[in-house]
């Protein structure tokens, strides 16, 4: 049967999605979690760096990334930009726009960019 060969995660609302769209959704989910972390940091006036979740498309990744709220807000200015751990970038759906020792800023391209923009909690 065809359904046995396709991961259930590739179906959303009965429609099969592309790999890039699924990755965009995974990354957007971690972005939503990071939005809550950023809100708490601002509410409690946390200074310095905080632990955010890597926003890569790997379903198994739940690694922390240490960034400041200022760095976070700079990245968040563009709905298609995410921060990931070095080595977690996927050049099939994103391009690297900045590198540091602690994280890499990537920008989604194609379907992944559209999905990221559509799912941005700030839009």
Coordinates of N, CA, C and O in Angstrom, one line a residue:
X1 N 0.8 -1.2 0.0 CA 0.0 0.0 0.0 C 0.9 1.2 0.0 O 1.9 1.3 0.7
X2 N 0.5 2.3 -0.8 CA 1.3 3.5 -0.9 C 1.5 4.2 0.5 O 2.6 4.7 0.8
X3 N 0.5 4.3 1.3 CA 0.6 5.0 2.5 C 1.6 4.4 3.5 O 2.2 5.1 4.3
X4 N 1.9 3.1 3.4 CA 2.9 2.5 4.2 C 4.3 3.0 3.9 O 5.2 2.9 4.7
X5 N 4.5 3.5 2.7 CA 5.9 3.9 2.3 C 6.1 5.4 2.6 O 7.2 5.9 2.5
X6 N 5.1 6.1 3.0 CA 5.2 7.6 3.2 C 5.0 7.9 4.6 O 4.0 7.4 5.3
X7 N 5.9 8.6 5.2 CA 5.8 9.0 6.6 C 4.5 9.8 6.8 O 4.1 10.6 6.0
X8 N 3.9 9.5 7.9 CA 2.6 10.3 8.3 C 2.9 11.8 8.4 O 2.0 12.6 8.2
X9 N 4.1 12.1 8.8 CA 4.5 13.5 8.9 C 4.5 14.2 7.6 O 4.5 15.4 7.5
X10 N 4.5 13.5 6.5 CA 4.4 14.1 5.2 C 3.0 14.5 4.8 O 2.8 15.0 3.7
X11 N 2.0 14.1 5.6 CA 0.7 14.5 5.3 C 0.2 15.6 6.3 O 0.4 15.4 7.5
X12 N -0.3 16.6 5.8 CA -0.8 17.7 6.6 C -2.2 18.1 6.0 O -2.2 18.5 4.8
X13 N -3.2 17.9 6.8 CA -4.6 18.2 6.3 C -4.9 17.4 5.0 O -5.6 17.9 4.1
X14 N -4.4 16.2 5.0 CA -4.7 15.3 3.8 C -3.9 15.6 2.6 O -4.2 15.0 1.6
X15 N -3.0 16.5 2.6 CA -2.2 16.9 1.5 C -0.8 16.6 1.7 O -0.2 16.9 2.7
X16 N -0.2 15.9 0.7 CA 1.3 15.6 0.8 C 2.1 16.8 0.6 O 1.8 17.7 -0.2
X17 N 3.1 17.0 1.5 CA 3.9 18.2 1.4 C 5.3 17.8 0.9 O 5.7 16.7 1.0
X18 N 6.0 18.8 0.5 CA 7.4 18.6 0.0 C 8.3 18.5 1.2 O 8.0 19.0 2.3
X19 N 9.5 18.0 1.0 CA 10.5 18.0 2.1 C 10.8 19.4 2.6 O 10.9 19.6 3.8
X20 N 10.9 20.3 1.7 CA 11.2 21.7 2.1 C 10.1 22.3 2.9 O 10.4 23.0 3.9
X21 N 8.9 22.0 2.6 CA 7.8 22.5 3.4 C 7.8 21.9 4.8 O 7.5 22.6 5.8
X22 N 8.0 20.6 4.9 CA 8.1 19.9 6.2 C 9.2 20.5 7.0 O 9.0 20.8 8.2
X23 N 10.4 20.8 6.4 CA 11.5 21.4 7.1 C 11.1 22.8 7.6 O 11.4 23.1 8.7
X24 N 10.4 23.5 6.8 CA 10.0 24.8 7.1 C 9.0 24.8 8.3 O 9.1 25.6 9.2
X25 N 8.2 23.8 8.4 CA 7.2 23.7 9.5 C 8.0 23.3 10.8 O 7.7 23.8 11.8
X26 N 8.9 22.4 10.7 CA 9.7 22.0 11.8 C 10.4 23.2 12.4 O 10.4 23.4 13.6
X27 N 11.1 23.9 11.5 CA 11.9 25.1 12.0 C 11.0 26.1 12.6 O 11.3 26.8 13.6
X28 N 9.8 26.3 12.0 CA 8.9 27.3 12.5 C 8.3 26.9 13.9 O 8.1 27.8 14.7
X29 N 8.2 25.7 14.1 CA 7.8 25.2 15.5 C 8.8 25.6 16.5 O 8.5 26.1 17.5
X30 N 10.1 25.4 16.2 CA 11.2 25.8 17.1 C 11.2 27.3 17.3 O 11.5 27.8 18.3
X31 N 10.9 28.0 16.2 CA 10.9 29.4 16.2 C 9.8 29.9 17.2 O 10.0 30.8 18.0
X32 N 8.7 29.2 17.2 CA 7.6 29.6 18.2 C 8.1 29.4 19.6 O 7.8 30.2 20.5
X33 N 8.7 28.3 19.9 CA 9.3 28.1 21.2 C 10.3 29.2 21.6 O 10.2 29.7 22.7
X34 N 11.1 29.5 20.6 CA 12.1 30.6 20.9 C 11.5 31.9 21.1 O 12.0 32.8 21.8
X35 N 10.4 32.2 20.4 CA 9.6 33.4 20.7 C 9.2 33.5 22.1 O 9.3 34.6 22.7
X36 N 8.8 32.4 22.7 CA 8.3 32.4 24.1 C 9.6 32.7 25.0 O 9.5 33.4 26.0
X37 N 10.7 32.0 24.7 CA 11.9 32.2 25.5 C 12.3 33.7 25.4 O 12.6 34.3 26.4
X38 N 12.3 34.3 24.2 CA 12.6 35.7 24.1 C 11.7 36.6 24.9 O 12.1 37.6 25.6
X39 N 10.4 36.3 24.9 CA 9.4 37.1 25.7 C 9.7 37.0 27.1 O 9.7 38.0 27.8
X40 N 10.0 35.8 27.6 CA 10.4 35.7 29.0 C 11.7 36.4 29.4 O 11.8 37.1 30.4
X41 N 12.7 36.4 28.5 CA 13.9 37.1 28.7 C 13.6 38.6 28.8 O 14.2 39.3 29.7
X42 N 12.8 39.1 28.0 CA 12.5 40.5 28.0 C 11.7 40.9 29.3 O 11.9 41.9 29.9
X43 N 10.7 40.0 29.6 CA 9.9 40.3 30.8 C 10.7 40.4 32.1 O 10.6 41.2 32.9
X44 N 11.7 39.4 32.2 CA 12.5 39.4 33.4 C 13.8 40.1 33.2 O 14.7 40.0 34.0
X45 N 14.0 40.8 32.1 CA 15.1 41.7 31.8 C 16.4 40.9 31.9 O 17.4 41.3 32.6
X46 N 16.5 39.7 31.3 CA 17.7 38.9 31.3 C 18.7 39.6 30.5 O 18.5 40.0 29.4
X47 N 19.9 39.7 31.0 CA 21.1 40.3 30.3 C 22.0 39.1 29.9 O 22.1 38.1 30.4
X48 N 22.8 39.4 28.8 CA 23.7 38.5 28.3 C 23.0 37.4 27.4 O 22.0 37.7 26.9
X49 N 23.7 36.3 27.3 CA 23.1 35.2 26.4 C 22.2 34.4 27.2 O 22.2 34.2 28.4
X50 N 21.3 33.8 26.4 CA 20.3 32.8 26.9 C 20.4 31.5 26.0 O 20.9 31.6 24.9
X51 N 19.8 30.5 26.5 CA 19.7 29.2 25.7 C 18.4 29.2 24.9 O 17.4 29.3 25.5
X52 N 18.6 29.2 23.6 CA 17.5 29.1 22.7 C 17.6 27.7 22.0 O 18.7 27.1 22.1
X53 N 16.6 27.2 21.3 CA 16.7 26.0 20.6 C 17.2 26.2 19.2 O 16.8 27.1 18.5
X54 N 18.0 25.3 18.7 CA 18.5 25.3 17.4 C 17.3 25.2 16.4 O 16.4 24.4 16.7
X55 N 17.3 26.1 15.4 CA 16.1 26.1 14.5 C 16.3 25.4 13.2 O 15.7 25.7 12.2
X56 N 17.1 24.3 13.3 CA 17.4 23.5 12.1 C 16.2 22.6 11.8 O 15.3 22.5 12.6
X57 N 16.2 22.0 10.6 CA 15.1 21.2 10.2 C 15.2 19.8 10.6 O 14.3 19.0 10.3
X58 N 16.2 19.4 11.4 CA 16.4 18.0 11.8 C 15.3 17.7 12.9 O 15.4 18.3 14.0
X59 N 14.5 16.8 12.7 CA 13.4 16.4 13.7 C 14.0 16.0 15.0 O 13.4 16.2 16.0
X60 N 15.2 15.4 15.0 CA 15.8 14.8 16.2 C 16.6 15.9 17.0 O 16.9 15.6 18.1
X61 N 16.8 17.0 16.4 CA 17.7 18.0 17.1 C 16.9 18.9 18.1 O 15.8 19.4 17.8
X62 N 17.4 18.9 19.3 CA 16.8 19.7 20.3 C 18.0 20.4 21.1 O 17.9 20.6 22.3
X63 N 19.0 20.7 20.3 CA 20.3 21.3 20.9 C 20.1 22.8 21.2 O 19.4 23.5 20.5
X64 N 20.7 23.2 22.3 CA 20.6 24.6 22.7 C 21.7 25.5 21.9 O 22.7 25.0 21.5
X65 N 21.3 26.7 21.6 CA 22.2 27.7 21.0 C 22.2 28.9 21.9 O 21.2 29.4 22.3
X66 N 23.4 29.3 22.3 CA 23.5 30.4 23.2 C 23.7 31.7 22.5 O 24.6 32.0 21.8
X67 N 22.6 32.6 22.6 CA 22.6 33.9 21.9 C 22.0 34.9 22.8 O 21.2 34.6 23.7
X68 N 22.3 36.2 22.5 CA 21.7 37.3 23.3 C 20.4 37.6 22.7 O 20.1 37.3 21.5
X69 N 19.6 38.4 23.4 CA 18.3 38.8 22.9 C 18.5 39.8 21.7 O 17.7 39.8 20.8
X70 N 19.5 40.6 21.8 CA 19.9 41.5 20.7 C 20.2 40.7 19.4 O 19.7 41.0 18.3
X71 N 21.0 39.6 19.5 CA 21.3 38.8 18.3 C 20.0 38.1 17.8 O 19.8 38.1 16.6
X72 N 19.2 37.6 18.7 CA 17.9 37.0 18.4 C 17.1 37.9 17.6 O 16.5 37.6 16.5
X73 N 16.9 39.2 18.1 CA 16.0 40.1 17.4 C 16.6 40.5 16.1 O 15.8 40.7 15.1
X74 N 17.9 40.6 15.9 CA 18.5 40.9 14.6 C 18.1 39.9 13.6 O 17.7 40.1 12.5
X75 N 18.3 38.6 14.0 CA 18.0 37.5 13.1 C 16.5 37.5 12.8 O 16.1 37.3 11.6
X76 N 15.6 37.7 13.7 CA 14.2 37.7 13.6 C 13.6 38.8 12.7 O 12.4 38.8 12.3
X77 N 14.4 39.8 12.3 CA 13.9 40.9 11.5 C 13.4 40.3 10.1 O 12.6 41.0 9.5
X78 N 14.0 39.2 9.7 CA 13.5 38.6 8.4 C 12.9 37.3 8.7 O 13.4 36.4 9.4
X79 N 11.7 37.1 8.3 CA 10.9 35.9 8.6 C 11.5 34.6 8.0 O 11.2 33.5 8.4
X80 N 12.4 34.8 7.0 CA 13.0 33.6 6.3 C 14.4 33.3 6.9 O 15.0 32.4 6.4
X81 N 14.8 34.0 8.0 CA 16.1 33.7 8.6 C 15.9 33.0 9.9 O 15.1 33.2 10.7
X82 N 16.9 32.0 10.1 CA 16.9 31.2 11.3 C 18.3 31.0 11.7 O 19.3 31.2 11.0
X83 N 18.5 30.7 13.0 CA 19.9 30.4 13.5 C 19.9 28.9 13.8 O 19.0 28.3 14.3
X84 N 21.1 28.3 13.4 CA 21.3 26.9 13.6 C 22.7 26.7 14.2 O 23.5 27.6 14.0
X85 N 22.9 25.5 14.7 CA 24.3 25.2 15.1 C 25.2 25.0 13.9 O 24.7 24.5 12.9
X86 N 26.5 25.3 14.0 CA 27.4 25.0 12.9 C 27.3 23.5 12.5 O 27.3 22.7 13.4
X87 N 27.2 23.3 11.2 CA 27.0 21.9 10.7 C 25.6 21.5 10.6 O 25.3 20.5 10.0
X88 N 24.6 22.3 11.0 CA 23.2 21.9 10.9 C 22.5 22.6 9.7 O 21.4 22.5 9.5
X89 N 23.3 23.4 9.0 CA 22.7 24.0 7.8 C 22.4 23.0 6.7 O 23.1 22.0 6.6
X90 N 21.4 23.3 5.9 CA 21.0 22.4 4.8 C 20.9 23.2 3.5 O 19.9 23.9 3.3
X91 N 21.9 23.2 2.7 CA 22.0 24.0 1.6 C 21.0 23.7 0.5 O 20.9 24.4 -0.5
X92 N 20.3 22.6 0.6 CA 19.2 22.3 -0.4 C 18.0 23.2 -0.2 O 17.2 23.3 -1.1
X93 N 17.8 23.8 1.0 CA 16.7 24.6 1.3 C 17.0 26.0 1.9 O 16.1 26.8 2.2
X94 N 18.3 26.3 2.1 CA 18.7 27.5 2.7 C 20.1 27.9 2.3 O 20.9 27.0 1.9
X95 N 20.4 29.2 2.4 CA 21.8 29.6 2.2 C 22.3 30.3 3.4 O 21.6 30.8 4.2
X96 N 23.6 30.2 3.6 CA 24.3 30.7 4.8 C 24.5 32.2 4.6 O 25.0 32.6 3.6
X97 N 24.0 33.0 5.6 CA 24.2 34.5 5.4 C 25.2 35.1 6.5 O 25.7 36.2 6.3
X98 N 25.4 34.3 7.5 CA 26.4 34.7 8.6 C 26.8 33.5 9.4 O 26.1 32.6 9.6
X99 N 28.1 33.6 9.8 CA 28.7 32.5 10.6 C 29.3 33.1 11.8 O 29.9 34.2 11.7
X100 N 29.2 32.5 13.0 CA 29.9 32.8 14.2 C 30.4 31.5 14.8 O 30.1 30.4 14.3
X101 N 31.1 31.6 15.9 CA 31.6 30.4 16.5 C 30.4 29.6 17.2 O 30.5 28.4 17.3
X102 N 29.4 30.3 17.6 CA 28.3 29.7 18.3 C 27.1 29.3 17.4 O 26.4 28.4 17.8
X103 N 26.9 30.0 16.3 CA 25.7 29.7 15.5 C 25.9 30.1 14.0 O 26.9 30.9 13.8
X104 N 25.1 29.7 13.2 CA 25.1 30.1 11.8 C 23.7 30.6 11.5 O 22.7 30.1 11.9
X105 N 23.6 31.8 10.8 CA 22.3 32.3 10.3 C 22.1 31.8 8.9 O 23.0 32.0 8.0
X106 N 21.0 31.2 8.7 CA 20.6 30.7 7.4 C 19.3 31.5 6.9 O 18.5 31.9 7.7
X107 N 19.2 31.6 5.6 CA 18.0 32.1 5.0 C 17.4 31.1 4.1 O 18.0 30.5 3.2
X108 N 16.1 30.8 4.3 CA 15.4 29.8 3.5 C 15.2 30.3 2.1 O 15.1 31.5 1.8
X109 N 15.2 29.3 1.2 CA 15.0 29.6 -0.2 C 13.8 28.8 -0.8 O 13.5 27.8 -0.2
X110 N 13.2 29.2 -1.8 CA 12.1 28.4 -2.5 C 10.9 28.2 -1.6 O 10.5 29.0 -0.8
X111 N 10.4 26.9 -1.7 CA 9.3 26.5 -0.9 C 9.5 26.7 0.6 O 8.6 27.1 1.4
X112 N 10.7 26.4 1.1 CA 11.0 26.6 2.5 C 10.8 28.0 3.0 O 10.4 28.3 4.1
X113 N 11.2 29.0 2.1 CA 11.1 30.4 2.4 C 9.6 30.8 2.5 O 9.2 31.5 3.4
X114 N 8.8 30.3 1.6 CA 7.4 30.6 1.6 C 6.7 30.1 2.8 O 5.9 30.7 3.5
X115 N 7.1 28.8 3.2 CA 6.5 28.2 4.4 C 6.9 28.9 5.6 O 6.1 29.2 6.5
X116 N 8.2 29.3 5.7 CA 8.7 30.1 6.9 C 8.0 31.4 7.0 O 7.6 31.8 8.1
X117 N 7.8 32.1 5.9 CA 7.1 33.4 6.0 C 5.6 33.2 6.4 O 5.1 34.0 7.2
X118 N 5.0 32.2 5.8 CA 3.6 31.9 6.1 C 3.4 31.6 7.6 O 2.4 32.0 8.2
X119 N 4.3 30.9 8.2 CA 4.2 30.4 9.6 C 4.9 31.3 10.6 O 4.9 31.0 11.8
X120 N 5.4 32.4 10.2 CA 6.1 33.3 11.1 C 5.1 33.9 12.1 O 4.1 34.5 11.8
X121 N 5.3 33.6 13.4 CA 4.3 34.1 14.4 C 4.2 35.6 14.5 O 3.3 36.1 15.1
X122 N 5.2 36.3 14.0 CA 5.2 37.8 14.0 C 4.4 38.4 12.8 O 4.2 39.6 12.8
X123 N 4.0 37.6 11.9 CA 3.2 38.1 10.7 C 1.8 38.2 11.0 O 1.2 37.4 11.7

